[in-house]
PDB file of C-alpha atoms in Angstrom:
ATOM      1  CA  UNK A   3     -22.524 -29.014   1.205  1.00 77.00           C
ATOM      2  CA  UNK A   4     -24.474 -26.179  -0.519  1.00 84.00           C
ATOM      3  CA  UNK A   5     -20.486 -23.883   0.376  1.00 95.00           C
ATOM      4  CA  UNK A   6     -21.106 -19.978   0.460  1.00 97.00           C
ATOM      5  CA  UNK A   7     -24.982 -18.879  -0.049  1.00 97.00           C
ATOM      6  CA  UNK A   8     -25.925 -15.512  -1.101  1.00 98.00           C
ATOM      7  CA  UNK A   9     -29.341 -13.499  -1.487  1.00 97.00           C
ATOM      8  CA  UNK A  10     -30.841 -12.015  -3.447  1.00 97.00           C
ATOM      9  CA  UNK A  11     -28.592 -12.183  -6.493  1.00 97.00           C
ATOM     10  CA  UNK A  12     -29.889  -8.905  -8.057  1.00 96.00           C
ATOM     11  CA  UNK A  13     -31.166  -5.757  -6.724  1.00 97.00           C
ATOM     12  CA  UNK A  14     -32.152  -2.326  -7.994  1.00 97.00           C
ATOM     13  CA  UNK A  15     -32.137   0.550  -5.087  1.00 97.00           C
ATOM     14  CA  UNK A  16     -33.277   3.853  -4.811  1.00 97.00           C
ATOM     15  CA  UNK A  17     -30.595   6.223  -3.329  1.00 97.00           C
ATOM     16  CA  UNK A  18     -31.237   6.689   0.379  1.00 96.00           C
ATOM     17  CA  UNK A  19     -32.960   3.613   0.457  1.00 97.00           C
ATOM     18  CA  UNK A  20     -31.323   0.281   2.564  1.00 96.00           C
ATOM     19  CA  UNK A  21     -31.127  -3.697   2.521  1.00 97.00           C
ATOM     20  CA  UNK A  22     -29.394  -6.085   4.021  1.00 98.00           C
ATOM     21  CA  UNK A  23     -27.104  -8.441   1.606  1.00 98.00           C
ATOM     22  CA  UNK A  24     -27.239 -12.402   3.218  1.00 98.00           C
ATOM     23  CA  UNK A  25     -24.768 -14.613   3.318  1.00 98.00           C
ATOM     24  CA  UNK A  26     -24.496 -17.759   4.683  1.00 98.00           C
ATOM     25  CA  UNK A  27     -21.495 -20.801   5.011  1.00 97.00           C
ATOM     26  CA  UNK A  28     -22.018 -24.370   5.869  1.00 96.00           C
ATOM     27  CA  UNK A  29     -18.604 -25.600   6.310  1.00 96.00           C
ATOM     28  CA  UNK A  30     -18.150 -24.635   9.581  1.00 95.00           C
ATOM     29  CA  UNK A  31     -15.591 -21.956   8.390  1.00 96.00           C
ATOM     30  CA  UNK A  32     -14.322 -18.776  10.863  1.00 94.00           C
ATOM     31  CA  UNK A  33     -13.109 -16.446   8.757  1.00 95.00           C
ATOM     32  CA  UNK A  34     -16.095 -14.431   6.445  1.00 97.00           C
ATOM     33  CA  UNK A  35     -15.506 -11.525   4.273  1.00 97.00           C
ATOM     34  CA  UNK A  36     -16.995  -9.506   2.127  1.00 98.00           C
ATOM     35  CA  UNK A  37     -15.600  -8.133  -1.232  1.00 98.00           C
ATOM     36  CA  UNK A  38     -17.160  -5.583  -3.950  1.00 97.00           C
ATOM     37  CA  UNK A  39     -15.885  -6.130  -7.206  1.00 96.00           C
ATOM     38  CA  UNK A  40     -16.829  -3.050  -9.361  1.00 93.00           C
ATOM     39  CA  UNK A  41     -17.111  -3.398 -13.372  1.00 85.00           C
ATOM     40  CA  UNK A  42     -13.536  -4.390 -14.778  1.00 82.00           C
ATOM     41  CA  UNK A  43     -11.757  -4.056 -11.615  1.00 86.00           C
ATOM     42  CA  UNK A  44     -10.155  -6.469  -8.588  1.00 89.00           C
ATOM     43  CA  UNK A  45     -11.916  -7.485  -5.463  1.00 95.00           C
ATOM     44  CA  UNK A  46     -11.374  -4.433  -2.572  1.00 95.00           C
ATOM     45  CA  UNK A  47     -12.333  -5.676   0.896  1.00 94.00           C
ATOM     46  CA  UNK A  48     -15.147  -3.897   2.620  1.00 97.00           C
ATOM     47  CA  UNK A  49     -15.067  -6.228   6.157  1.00 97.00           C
ATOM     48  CA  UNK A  50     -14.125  -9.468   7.678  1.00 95.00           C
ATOM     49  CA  UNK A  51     -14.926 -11.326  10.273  1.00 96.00           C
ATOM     50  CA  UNK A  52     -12.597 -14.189  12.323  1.00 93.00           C
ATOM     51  CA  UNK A  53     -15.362 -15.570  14.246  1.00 93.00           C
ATOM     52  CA  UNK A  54     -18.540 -14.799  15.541  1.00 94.00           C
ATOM     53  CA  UNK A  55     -18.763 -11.554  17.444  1.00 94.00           C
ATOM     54  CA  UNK A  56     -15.610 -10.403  15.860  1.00 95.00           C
ATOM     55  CA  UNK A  57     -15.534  -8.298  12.589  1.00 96.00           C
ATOM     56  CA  UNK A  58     -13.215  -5.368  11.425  1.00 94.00           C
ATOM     57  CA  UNK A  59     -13.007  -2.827   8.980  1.00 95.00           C
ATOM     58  CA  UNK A  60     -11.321  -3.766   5.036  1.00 93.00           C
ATOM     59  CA  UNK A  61     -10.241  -1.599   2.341  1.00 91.00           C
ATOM     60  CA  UNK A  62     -13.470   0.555   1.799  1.00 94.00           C
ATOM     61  CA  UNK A  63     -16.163  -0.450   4.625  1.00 96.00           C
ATOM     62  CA  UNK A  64     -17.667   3.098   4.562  1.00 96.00           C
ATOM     63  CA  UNK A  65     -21.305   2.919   3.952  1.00 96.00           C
ATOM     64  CA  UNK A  66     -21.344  -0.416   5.358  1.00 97.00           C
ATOM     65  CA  UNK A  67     -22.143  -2.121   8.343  1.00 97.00           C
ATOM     66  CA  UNK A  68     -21.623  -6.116   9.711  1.00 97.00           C
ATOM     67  CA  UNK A  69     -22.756  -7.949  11.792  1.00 95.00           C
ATOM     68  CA  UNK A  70     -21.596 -12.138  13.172  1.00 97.00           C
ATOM     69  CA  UNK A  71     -23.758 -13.637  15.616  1.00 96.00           C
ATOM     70  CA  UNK A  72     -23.666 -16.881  14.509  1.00 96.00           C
ATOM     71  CA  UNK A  73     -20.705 -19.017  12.825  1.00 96.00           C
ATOM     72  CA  UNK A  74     -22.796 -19.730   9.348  1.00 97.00           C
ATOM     73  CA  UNK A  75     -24.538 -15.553   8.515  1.00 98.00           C
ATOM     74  CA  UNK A  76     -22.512 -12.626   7.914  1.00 98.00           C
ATOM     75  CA  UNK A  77     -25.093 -10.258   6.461  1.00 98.00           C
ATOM     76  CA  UNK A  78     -23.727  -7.211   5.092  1.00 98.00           C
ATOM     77  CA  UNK A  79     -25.871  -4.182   5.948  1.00 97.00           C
ATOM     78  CA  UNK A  80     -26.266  -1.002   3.099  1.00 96.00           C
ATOM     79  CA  UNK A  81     -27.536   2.633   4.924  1.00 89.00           C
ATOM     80  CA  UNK A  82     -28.782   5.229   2.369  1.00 94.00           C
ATOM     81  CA  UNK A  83     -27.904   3.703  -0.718  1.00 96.00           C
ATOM     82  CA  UNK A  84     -25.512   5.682  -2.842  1.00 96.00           C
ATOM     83  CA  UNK A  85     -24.577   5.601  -6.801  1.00 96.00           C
ATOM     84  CA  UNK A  86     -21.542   4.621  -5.870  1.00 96.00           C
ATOM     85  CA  UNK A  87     -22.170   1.344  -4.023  1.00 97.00           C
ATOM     86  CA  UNK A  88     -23.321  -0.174  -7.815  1.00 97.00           C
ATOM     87  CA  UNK A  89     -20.920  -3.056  -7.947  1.00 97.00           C
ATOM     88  CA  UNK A  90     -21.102  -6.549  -7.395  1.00 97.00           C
ATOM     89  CA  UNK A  91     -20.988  -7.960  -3.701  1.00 98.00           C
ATOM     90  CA  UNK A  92     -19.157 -11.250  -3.263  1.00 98.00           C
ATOM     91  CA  UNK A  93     -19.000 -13.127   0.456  1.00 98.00           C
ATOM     92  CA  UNK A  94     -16.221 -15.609   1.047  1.00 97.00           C
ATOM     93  CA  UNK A  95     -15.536 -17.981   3.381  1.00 97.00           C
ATOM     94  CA  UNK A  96     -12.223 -19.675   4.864  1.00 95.00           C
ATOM     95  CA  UNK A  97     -11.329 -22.308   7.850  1.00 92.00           C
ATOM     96  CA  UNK A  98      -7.882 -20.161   8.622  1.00 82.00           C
ATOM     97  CA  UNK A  99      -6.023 -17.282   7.228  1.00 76.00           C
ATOM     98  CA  UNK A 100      -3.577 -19.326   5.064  1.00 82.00           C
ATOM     99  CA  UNK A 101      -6.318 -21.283   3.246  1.00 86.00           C
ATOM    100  CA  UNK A 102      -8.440 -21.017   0.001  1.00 93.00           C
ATOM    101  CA  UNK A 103     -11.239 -18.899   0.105  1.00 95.00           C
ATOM    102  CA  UNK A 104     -14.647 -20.006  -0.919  1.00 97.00           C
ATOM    103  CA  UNK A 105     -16.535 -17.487  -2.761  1.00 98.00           C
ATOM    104  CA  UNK A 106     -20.530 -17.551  -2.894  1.00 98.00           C
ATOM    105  CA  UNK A 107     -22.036 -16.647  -6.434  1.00 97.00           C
ATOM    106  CA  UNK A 108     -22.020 -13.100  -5.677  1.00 97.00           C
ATOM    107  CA  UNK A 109     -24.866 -10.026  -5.332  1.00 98.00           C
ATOM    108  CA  UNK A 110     -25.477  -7.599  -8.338  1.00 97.00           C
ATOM    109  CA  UNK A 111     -26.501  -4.555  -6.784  1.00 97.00           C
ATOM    110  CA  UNK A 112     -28.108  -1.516  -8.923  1.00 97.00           C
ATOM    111  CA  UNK A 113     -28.643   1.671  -7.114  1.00 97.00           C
ATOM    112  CA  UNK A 114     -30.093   4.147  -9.239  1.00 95.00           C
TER     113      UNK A 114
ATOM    114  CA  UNK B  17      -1.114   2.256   0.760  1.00 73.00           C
ATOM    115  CA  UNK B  18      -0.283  -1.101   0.066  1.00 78.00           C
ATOM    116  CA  UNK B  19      -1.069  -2.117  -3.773  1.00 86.00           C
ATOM    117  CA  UNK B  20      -0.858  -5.439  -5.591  1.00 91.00           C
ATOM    118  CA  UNK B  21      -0.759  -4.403  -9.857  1.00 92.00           C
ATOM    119  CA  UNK B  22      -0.811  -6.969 -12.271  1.00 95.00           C
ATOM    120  CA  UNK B  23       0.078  -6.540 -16.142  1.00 96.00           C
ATOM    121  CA  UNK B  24      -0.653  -6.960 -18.148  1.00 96.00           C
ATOM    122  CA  UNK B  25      -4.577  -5.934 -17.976  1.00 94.00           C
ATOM    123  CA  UNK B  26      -5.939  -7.391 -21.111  1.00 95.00           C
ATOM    124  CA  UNK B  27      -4.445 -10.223 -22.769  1.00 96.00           C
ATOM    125  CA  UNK B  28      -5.218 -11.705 -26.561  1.00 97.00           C
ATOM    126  CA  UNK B  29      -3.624 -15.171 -27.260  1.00 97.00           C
ATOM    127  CA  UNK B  30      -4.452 -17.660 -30.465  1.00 97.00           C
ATOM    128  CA  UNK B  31      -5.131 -21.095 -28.691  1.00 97.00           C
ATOM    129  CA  UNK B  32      -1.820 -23.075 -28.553  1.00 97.00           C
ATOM    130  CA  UNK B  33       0.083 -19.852 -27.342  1.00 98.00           C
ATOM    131  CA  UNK B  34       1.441 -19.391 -24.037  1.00 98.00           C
ATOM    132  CA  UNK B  35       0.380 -16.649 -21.727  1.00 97.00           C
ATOM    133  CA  UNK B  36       1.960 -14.500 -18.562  1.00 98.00           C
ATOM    134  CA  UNK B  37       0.317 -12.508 -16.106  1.00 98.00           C
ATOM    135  CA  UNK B  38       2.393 -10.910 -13.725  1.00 98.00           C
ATOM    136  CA  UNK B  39       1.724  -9.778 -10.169  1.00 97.00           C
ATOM    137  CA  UNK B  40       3.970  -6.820  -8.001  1.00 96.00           C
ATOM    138  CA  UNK B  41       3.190  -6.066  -4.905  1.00 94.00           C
ATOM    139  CA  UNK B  42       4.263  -2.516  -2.531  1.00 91.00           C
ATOM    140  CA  UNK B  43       5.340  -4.480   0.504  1.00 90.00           C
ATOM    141  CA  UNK B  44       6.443  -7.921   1.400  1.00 92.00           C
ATOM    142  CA  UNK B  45       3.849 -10.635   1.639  1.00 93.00           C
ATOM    143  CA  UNK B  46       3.653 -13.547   3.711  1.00 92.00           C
ATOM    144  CA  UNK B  47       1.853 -15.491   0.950  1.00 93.00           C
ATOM    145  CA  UNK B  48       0.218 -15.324  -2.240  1.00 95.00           C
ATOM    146  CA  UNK B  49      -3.076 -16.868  -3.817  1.00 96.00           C
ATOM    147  CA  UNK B  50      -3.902 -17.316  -7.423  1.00 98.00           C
ATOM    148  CA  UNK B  51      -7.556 -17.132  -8.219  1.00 98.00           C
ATOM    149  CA  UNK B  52      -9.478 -17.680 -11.527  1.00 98.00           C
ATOM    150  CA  UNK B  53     -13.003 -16.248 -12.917  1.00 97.00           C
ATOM    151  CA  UNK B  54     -14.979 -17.136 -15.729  1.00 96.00           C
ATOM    152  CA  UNK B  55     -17.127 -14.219 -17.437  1.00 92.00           C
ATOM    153  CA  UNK B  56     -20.052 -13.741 -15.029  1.00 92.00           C
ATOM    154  CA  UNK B  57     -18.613 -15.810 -11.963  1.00 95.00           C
ATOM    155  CA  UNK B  58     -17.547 -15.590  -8.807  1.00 97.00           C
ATOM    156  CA  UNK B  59     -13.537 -16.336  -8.179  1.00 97.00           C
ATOM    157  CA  UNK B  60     -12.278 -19.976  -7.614  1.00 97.00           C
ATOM    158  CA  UNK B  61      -9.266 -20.520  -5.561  1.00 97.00           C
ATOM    159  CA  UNK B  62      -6.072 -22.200  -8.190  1.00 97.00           C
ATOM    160  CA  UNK B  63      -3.147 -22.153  -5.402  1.00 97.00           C
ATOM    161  CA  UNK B  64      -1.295 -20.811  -2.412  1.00 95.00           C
ATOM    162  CA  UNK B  65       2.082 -19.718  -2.585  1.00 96.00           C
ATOM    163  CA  UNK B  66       4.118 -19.164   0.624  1.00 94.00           C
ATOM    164  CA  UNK B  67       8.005 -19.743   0.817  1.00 95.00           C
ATOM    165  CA  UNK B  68      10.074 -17.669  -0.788  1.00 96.00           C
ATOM    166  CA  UNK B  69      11.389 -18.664  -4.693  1.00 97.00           C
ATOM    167  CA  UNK B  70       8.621 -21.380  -4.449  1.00 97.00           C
ATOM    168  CA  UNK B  71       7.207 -23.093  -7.712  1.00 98.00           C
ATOM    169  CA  UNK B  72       4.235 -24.663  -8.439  1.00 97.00           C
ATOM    170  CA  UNK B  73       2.289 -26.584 -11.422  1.00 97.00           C
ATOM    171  CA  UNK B  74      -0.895 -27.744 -11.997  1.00 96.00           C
ATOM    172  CA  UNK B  75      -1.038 -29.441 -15.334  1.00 96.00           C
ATOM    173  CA  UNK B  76      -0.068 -26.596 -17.790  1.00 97.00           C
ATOM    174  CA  UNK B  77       0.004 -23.696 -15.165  1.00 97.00           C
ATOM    175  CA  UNK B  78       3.092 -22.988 -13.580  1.00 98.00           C
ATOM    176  CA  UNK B  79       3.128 -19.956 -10.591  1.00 98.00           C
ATOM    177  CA  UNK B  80       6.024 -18.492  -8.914  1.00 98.00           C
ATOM    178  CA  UNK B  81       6.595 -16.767  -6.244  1.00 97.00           C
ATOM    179  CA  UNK B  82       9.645 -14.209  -5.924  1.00 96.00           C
ATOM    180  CA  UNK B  83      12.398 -14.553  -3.512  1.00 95.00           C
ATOM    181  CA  UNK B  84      12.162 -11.125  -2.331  1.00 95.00           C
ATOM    182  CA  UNK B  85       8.239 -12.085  -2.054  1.00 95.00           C
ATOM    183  CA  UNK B  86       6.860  -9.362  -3.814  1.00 95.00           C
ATOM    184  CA  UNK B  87       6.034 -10.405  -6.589  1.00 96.00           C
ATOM    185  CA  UNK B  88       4.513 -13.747  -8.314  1.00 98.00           C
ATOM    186  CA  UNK B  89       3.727 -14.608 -11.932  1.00 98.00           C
ATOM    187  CA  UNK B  90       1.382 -17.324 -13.468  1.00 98.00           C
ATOM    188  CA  UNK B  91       2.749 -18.713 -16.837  1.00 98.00           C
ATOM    189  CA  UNK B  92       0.292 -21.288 -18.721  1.00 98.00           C
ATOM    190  CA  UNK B  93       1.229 -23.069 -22.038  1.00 98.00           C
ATOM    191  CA  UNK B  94      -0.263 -23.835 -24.768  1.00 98.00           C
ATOM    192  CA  UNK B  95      -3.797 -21.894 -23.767  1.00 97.00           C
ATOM    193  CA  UNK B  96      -6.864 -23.303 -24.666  1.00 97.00           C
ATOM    194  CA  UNK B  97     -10.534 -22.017 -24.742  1.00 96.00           C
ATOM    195  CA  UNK B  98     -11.298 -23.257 -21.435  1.00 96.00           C
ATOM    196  CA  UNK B  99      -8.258 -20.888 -20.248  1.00 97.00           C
ATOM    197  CA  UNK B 100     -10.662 -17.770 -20.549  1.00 97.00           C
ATOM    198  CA  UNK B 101     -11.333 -15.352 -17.832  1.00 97.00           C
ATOM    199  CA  UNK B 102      -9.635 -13.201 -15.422  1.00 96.00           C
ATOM    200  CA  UNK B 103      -6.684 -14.530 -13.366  1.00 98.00           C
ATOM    201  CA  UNK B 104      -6.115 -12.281  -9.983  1.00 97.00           C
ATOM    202  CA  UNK B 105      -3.478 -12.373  -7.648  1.00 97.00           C
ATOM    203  CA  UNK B 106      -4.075 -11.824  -3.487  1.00 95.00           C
ATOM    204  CA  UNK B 107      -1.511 -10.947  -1.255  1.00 93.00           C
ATOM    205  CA  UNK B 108      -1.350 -11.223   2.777  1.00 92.00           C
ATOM    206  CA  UNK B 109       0.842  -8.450   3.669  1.00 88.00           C
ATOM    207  CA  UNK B 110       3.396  -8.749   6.523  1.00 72.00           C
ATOM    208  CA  UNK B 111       2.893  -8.133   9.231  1.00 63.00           C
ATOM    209  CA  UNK B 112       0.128 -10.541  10.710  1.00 67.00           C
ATOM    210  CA  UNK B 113      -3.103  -9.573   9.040  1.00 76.00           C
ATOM    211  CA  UNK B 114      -6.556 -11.060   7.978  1.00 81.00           C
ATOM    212  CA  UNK B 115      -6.491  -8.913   5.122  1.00 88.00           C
ATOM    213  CA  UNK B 116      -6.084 -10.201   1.795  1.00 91.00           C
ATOM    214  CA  UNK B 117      -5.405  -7.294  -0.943  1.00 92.00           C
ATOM    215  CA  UNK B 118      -6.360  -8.735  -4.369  1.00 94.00           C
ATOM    216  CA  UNK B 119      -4.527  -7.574  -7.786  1.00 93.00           C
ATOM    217  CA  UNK B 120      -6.049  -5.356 -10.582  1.00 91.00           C
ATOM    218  CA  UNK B 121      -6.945  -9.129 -12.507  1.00 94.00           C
ATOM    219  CA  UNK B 122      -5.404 -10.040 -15.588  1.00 96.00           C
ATOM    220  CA  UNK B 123      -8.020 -10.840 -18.385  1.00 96.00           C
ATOM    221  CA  UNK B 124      -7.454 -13.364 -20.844  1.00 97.00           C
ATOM    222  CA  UNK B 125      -9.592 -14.290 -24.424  1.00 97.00           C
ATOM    223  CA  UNK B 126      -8.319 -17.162 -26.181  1.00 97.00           C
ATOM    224  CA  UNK B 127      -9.163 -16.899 -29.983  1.00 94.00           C
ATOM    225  CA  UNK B 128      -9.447 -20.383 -31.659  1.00 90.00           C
TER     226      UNK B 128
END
C-alpha cells in the first residue's frame, strides 16, 4: 500500500492565480481531510469528507473548495491565490472517526 | 471557540532527562490522539485515548488522559535523540463531530 499520496509537493503561486492540490488514499478509507499547518504552528482543519459525495466545512475552509467523487481523491481546490494561504497542506486519511489518521507527506505551497 | 493549548511550546532536555508536554482543552472531549513529527514531516499517529482517567505506555512514553477529559499529558523518560520533534495533541469535541481540533504542538530538541 503506497497510504496517503499527495502532488505536487512544492509550489510557488502568483496571487490571483489557482491549482488544484491532489490527494489520493488506497486503503479503502471514508473519512479524508485536509489540514494546513502554517510555520511553527498546529494543524487547523480546512474540510473533511465522510464519504464520497459528502464533505463539510473545518476550522478555516475560506478560500477553499472540495470536492469527493470517488472513495480514493479528495483534491483540494485554491481560487485566487492569496499571501495568506503560504503554509503547508497535509491530506489525511481514516477508516472511522475514532481511528488513527494517516497523513500523506504533505504540499509546500508558496504564493508570492 | 473551542481551543486545545499545549505547554509548554519549546522544550530543551540533555538526553537521559525526562520530558512533559501537556495538553488543555476548552470543552469536554470524547477522545484524544497523540501524534508525533520529525523536522520536515508529516504527523504519525502514537495513540488514542478515550475513557476517562485512562493510561497508556508505549515503551518509555506514558499518556494520560484526565478524568474530567479535558486535558491529557504525554510524559517520556529518559529522552533520547530519536525523541526529537513536535508532539501534538487532537481532540474530538463532544458532541458527535468529525472534527478533530489539534493542539498548538509541543517541540522538543534533545541535546546529547
Amino acid at each position: 500500500n503506497a497510504g496517503v499520496t499527495q502532488t505536487p509537493k512544492f509550489r510557488i503561486l502568483k496571487i490571483g492565480q489557482s491549482m488544484t492540490l491532489q490527494c489520493t488514499q488506497d486503503m479503502n478509507h471514508n473519512y479524508m481531510y485536509w489540514y494546513r499547518q502554517d510555520p511553527g504552528m498546529g494543524l487547523k482543519l480546512i474540510y473533511y469528507s465522510v464519504g464520497a459525495g459528502i464533505t463539510d466545512k473545518g476550522e478555516v475552509p475560506n478560500g477553499y473548495n472540495v470536492s469527493r467523487s470517488t472513495t480514493e481523491d479528495f483534491p483540494l481546490r485554491l481560487e485566487l491565490a492569496a499571501p495568506s494561504q503560504t503554509s503547508v497542506y497535509f491530506c489525511a486519511s481514516s477508516p472511522r472517526t475514532y481511528n488513527e489518521q494517516f497523513f500523506g507527506p504533505g504540499t509546500r505551497l508558496t504564493v508570492l | 471557540g473551542q481551543q486545545v493549548m499545549q505547554i509548554p511550546q519549546y522544550q530543551h532536555v540533555q538526553e537521559g532527562e525526562d520530558f512533559t508536554t501537556y495538553c488543555n482543552s476548552s470543552t469536554t472531549l470524547s477522545n484524544i490522539q497523540w501524534y508525533k513529527q520529525r523536522p520536515g514531516g508529516h504527523p504519525v499517529f502514537l495513540i488514542q485515548l478515550v475513557k476517562s482517567g485512562e493510561v497508556k505506555k508505549q515503551k518509555r512514553l506514558t499518556f494520560q488522559f484526565g478524568e474530567a477529559k479535558k486535558n491529557s499529558s504525554l510524559h517520556i523518560t529518559a529522552t533520547q535523540t530519536t525523541d526529537v520533534g513536535t508532539y501534538f495533541c487532537a481532540g474530538l469535541p463532544y458532541p458527535g463531530t468529525y472534527k478533530y481540533i489539534f493542539g498548538t504542538g509541543t517541540r522538543l530538541k534533545v541535546l546529547a
